Amino acid sequence: KAGVTQTPRYLIKTRGQQVTLSCSPISGHRSVSWYQQTPGQGLQFLFEYFSETQRNKGNFPGRFSGRQFSNSRSEMNVSTLELGDSALYLCASSPFVPYNEQFFGPGTRLTVL
Amino acid sequence: AQRVTQPEKLLSVFKGAPVELKCNYSYSGSPELFWYVQYSRQRLQLLLRHISRESIKGFTADLNKGETSFHLKKPFAQEEDSAMYYCALMVGGSEKLVFGKGTKLTVNP
């Protein structure tokens, strides 16, 4: 099976712009989660989607949003970018079997100038 | 609130030496704990989960609810074990993982 894919892999934006990141889960996986990874804060949970519904949301401002499509692909959007949004954004998919493994993508490296 | 603490940012051992990576958690519910590993230039991947009680690549981890710990151990470290290790807590009823800040393990020849 192909692994989790994320596009684009690298992105450079300026403050105030918005950005959309995409994640394609492993075939058959219906749960998609997003994480932000920074050197200072480590890995922080953003949100989780299952069957097109947001099931959980982390402690991030409303500028961070996401959605999931009927084919389980997911997108996250960050509006009004700030310098502090520079990070590696990781997507993970899971077959939604309790306490099962989450499979991570390679991440999208976002740099905000 | 859920919290995972990995007290060591860096850990360096020699090949063949025992290694223990510490993890402590804070969670009011019944904890489900994991160790994830990231080798150089590779994706974050699951190493082991407490519920399976398995040994992967010689690593084991025992959940100690009294001490709220889930330390990762290996009796004889190998150079290929050098990586970043993350302890994670799964919040009940969801796929949300709360990660520790990670420990970078270096195994010297």
Coordinates of C-alpha atoms in Angstrom, one line a residue:
Chain A
K1 CA 0.0 0.0 0.0
A2 CA 1.2 3.5 -0.7
G3 CA 1.9 5.5 2.4
V4 CA 0.4 8.8 3.5
T5 CA 1.2 11.5 1.0
Q6 CA 1.3 15.3 1.7
T7 CA 1.5 18.1 -0.8
P8 CA 3.3 20.4 -1.2
R9 CA 6.4 19.3 0.6
Y10 CA 7.8 22.8 1.0
L11 CA 6.0 26.1 1.0
I12 CA 7.2 29.7 1.5
K13 CA 4.6 32.4 2.3
T14 CA 4.6 35.9 3.7
R15 CA 2.8 37.2 6.7
G16 CA -0.9 37.8 6.2
Q17 CA -1.3 35.3 3.4
Q18 CA -3.2 32.0 3.7
V19 CA -2.2 28.5 2.9
T20 CA -3.8 25.2 2.2
L21 CA -2.0 21.9 2.8
S22 CA -3.2 18.6 1.5
C23 CA -3.1 15.0 2.8
S24 CA -4.0 11.7 1.2
P25 CA -4.3 8.9 3.7
I26 CA -3.5 5.3 3.2
S27 CA -6.2 3.6 1.1
G28 CA -9.0 2.3 3.5
H29 CA -8.0 4.6 6.3
R30 CA -10.9 6.8 7.4
S31 CA -9.3 8.8 10.2
V32 CA -6.9 11.7 9.5
S33 CA -5.1 13.8 12.1
W34 CA -2.9 16.8 11.7
Y35 CA 0.0 17.8 13.9
Q36 CA 2.3 20.9 14.0
Q37 CA 5.9 20.2 14.8
T38 CA 8.3 23.0 15.9
P39 CA 11.6 23.0 17.7
G40 CA 10.2 24.8 20.7
Q41 CA 6.8 23.2 21.2
G42 CA 7.5 19.7 19.7
L43 CA 4.5 17.8 18.2
Q44 CA 1.2 19.4 18.9
F45 CA -2.2 18.0 17.9
L46 CA -4.2 20.3 15.5
F47 CA -7.3 18.3 14.7
E48 CA -8.7 14.9 13.8
Y49 CA -11.3 14.0 11.1
F50 CA -13.3 10.9 10.6
S51 CA -15.9 10.4 8.0
E52 CA -15.8 14.1 7.0
T53 CA -16.5 15.2 10.6
Q54 CA -14.1 16.9 12.9
R55 CA -13.9 14.8 16.0
N56 CA -11.3 16.6 18.0
K57 CA -9.6 19.9 17.9
G58 CA -6.4 21.0 19.6
N59 CA -5.6 24.3 21.2
F60 CA -5.0 26.4 18.2
P61 CA -6.6 29.7 17.1
G62 CA -9.5 29.7 14.7
R63 CA -7.1 30.7 11.9
F64 CA -6.3 27.0 11.7
S65 CA -9.1 25.0 10.0
G66 CA -9.5 21.8 8.2
R67 CA -11.8 19.5 6.3
Q68 CA -12.1 16.0 5.1
F69 CA -13.6 14.8 1.8
S70 CA -15.7 11.8 1.1
N71 CA -12.6 9.9 -0.2
S72 CA -10.9 10.6 3.2
R73 CA -8.5 13.1 1.7
S74 CA -8.0 16.0 4.0
E75 CA -6.9 19.6 3.8
M76 CA -5.9 22.1 6.4
N77 CA -6.0 25.8 6.0
V78 CA -4.2 28.5 7.8
S79 CA -5.3 32.1 7.2
T80 CA -3.6 35.3 8.1
L81 CA -0.3 33.7 8.5
E82 CA 2.1 34.7 11.3
L83 CA 5.8 34.2 11.6
G84 CA 5.1 31.7 14.4
D85 CA 3.2 29.5 12.0
S86 CA 6.5 28.4 10.5
A87 CA 6.6 24.7 11.2
L88 CA 6.5 21.2 9.9
Y89 CA 2.9 20.1 9.5
L90 CA 2.4 16.4 9.7
C91 CA -0.6 14.4 8.7
A92 CA -1.4 10.9 10.0
S93 CA -4.0 8.4 9.0
S94 CA -5.4 5.5 10.9
P95 CA -7.9 2.7 10.1
F96 CA -9.7 3.8 13.3
V97 CA -9.3 0.5 15.1
P98 CA -9.1 1.5 18.8
Y99 CA -5.5 2.2 19.9
N100 CA -4.2 1.3 16.6
E101 CA -1.1 2.7 14.9
Q102 CA -1.1 6.1 13.2
F103 CA 0.8 6.3 10.0
F104 CA 2.5 9.6 9.4
G105 CA 3.3 11.4 6.2
P106 CA 6.5 13.1 5.4
G107 CA 5.2 16.5 6.3
T108 CA 4.9 19.9 4.7
R109 CA 7.5 22.4 5.7
L110 CA 5.9 25.8 5.9
T111 CA 8.1 28.9 6.2
V112 CA 6.5 32.3 6.8
L113 CA 8.6 35.3 6.0
Chain B
A1 CA -5.1 18.0 31.3
Q2 CA -3.0 15.4 29.5
R3 CA 0.8 15.7 29.5
V4 CA 3.7 13.6 28.5
T5 CA 7.2 14.4 29.9
Q6 CA 10.5 13.1 28.5
P7 CA 13.1 14.5 30.8
E8 CA 16.1 13.8 28.6
K9 CA 16.5 15.8 25.4
L10 CA 19.7 14.0 24.6
L11 CA 21.0 10.5 25.5
S12 CA 24.3 9.0 24.5
V13 CA 25.4 5.5 25.1
F14 CA 28.0 3.1 23.7
K15 CA 27.1 0.1 21.5
G16 CA 26.3 -2.9 23.6
A17 CA 25.3 -0.8 26.7
P18 CA 21.8 -0.9 28.1
V19 CA 19.6 2.1 27.3
E20 CA 16.5 3.5 29.0
L21 CA 14.5 6.4 27.7
K22 CA 12.2 7.8 30.3
C23 CA 8.6 8.8 29.9
N24 CA 6.2 10.1 32.5
Y25 CA 2.6 10.9 31.8
S26 CA -0.3 12.8 33.4
Y27 CA -3.8 11.7 32.5
S28 CA -7.0 11.3 34.5
G29 CA -8.3 8.4 32.4
S30 CA -7.0 5.0 31.6
P31 CA -3.8 5.6 29.6
E32 CA -2.9 4.1 26.3
L33 CA 0.7 4.8 25.6
F34 CA 3.0 4.5 22.6
W35 CA 6.6 4.9 21.6
Y36 CA 7.2 6.5 18.2
V37 CA 10.6 6.7 16.5
Q38 CA 12.0 8.8 13.8
Y39 CA 15.2 7.7 12.1
S40 CA 17.3 10.1 10.2
R41 CA 15.5 11.3 7.0
Q42 CA 12.6 8.9 7.7
R43 CA 9.0 9.4 8.7
L44 CA 7.7 9.2 12.3
Q45 CA 6.7 5.6 12.8
L46 CA 5.3 3.4 15.6
L47 CA 7.9 1.5 17.6
L48 CA 5.6 -0.2 20.1
R49 CA 2.3 0.3 22.0
H50 CA 1.7 -0.7 25.6
I51 CA -1.5 -2.6 24.8
S52 CA 0.4 -5.1 22.7
R53 CA 3.0 -5.8 25.4
E54 CA 5.4 -6.7 22.6
S55 CA 9.1 -6.4 22.0
I56 CA 10.2 -4.6 18.8
K57 CA 13.8 -4.5 17.7
G58 CA 14.7 -5.6 21.2
F59 CA 12.9 -2.7 22.9
T60 CA 10.3 -3.1 25.6
A61 CA 8.2 -0.7 27.6
D62 CA 6.2 -1.4 30.7
L63 CA 3.4 0.7 31.9
N64 CA 3.7 1.6 35.6
K65 CA 0.4 3.2 36.7
G66 CA 1.7 3.8 40.2
E67 CA 4.6 5.9 39.0
T68 CA 2.7 7.1 35.8
S69 CA 5.7 6.0 33.7
F70 CA 6.2 4.2 30.4
H71 CA 10.0 3.9 30.1
L72 CA 11.5 2.4 27.0
K73 CA 14.4 -0.1 27.5
K74 CA 16.8 -2.1 25.5
P75 CA 19.5 -4.3 27.1
F76 CA 22.1 -3.9 24.4
A77 CA 22.0 -0.8 22.2
Q78 CA 23.0 -1.0 18.6
E79 CA 24.3 1.9 16.4
E80 CA 21.1 1.6 14.2
D81 CA 19.0 2.5 17.3
S82 CA 20.3 6.1 17.0
A83 CA 17.1 8.1 16.4
M84 CA 14.6 10.5 17.9
Y85 CA 12.2 8.8 20.2
Y86 CA 8.8 10.2 21.2
C87 CA 6.5 8.9 23.9
A88 CA 2.8 9.5 23.2
L89 CA -0.4 9.2 25.1
M90 CA -3.6 8.5 23.2
V91 CA -6.6 10.4 24.6
G92 CA -9.5 8.0 25.2
G93 CA -12.2 7.8 22.6
S94 CA -10.2 9.6 19.9
E95 CA -7.2 9.4 17.7
K96 CA -5.5 12.4 19.4
L97 CA -2.0 11.7 20.4
V98 CA -0.2 13.9 23.1
F99 CA 3.5 13.7 22.5
G100 CA 6.4 14.3 24.7
K101 CA 9.2 16.6 23.4
G102 CA 11.3 13.6 22.4
T103 CA 14.7 12.2 23.3
K104 CA 17.5 12.0 20.8
L105 CA 19.4 8.8 21.3
T106 CA 22.9 8.4 20.0
V107 CA 24.6 5.1 20.1
N108 CA 28.3 5.4 19.7
P109 CA 30.5 2.7 18.2

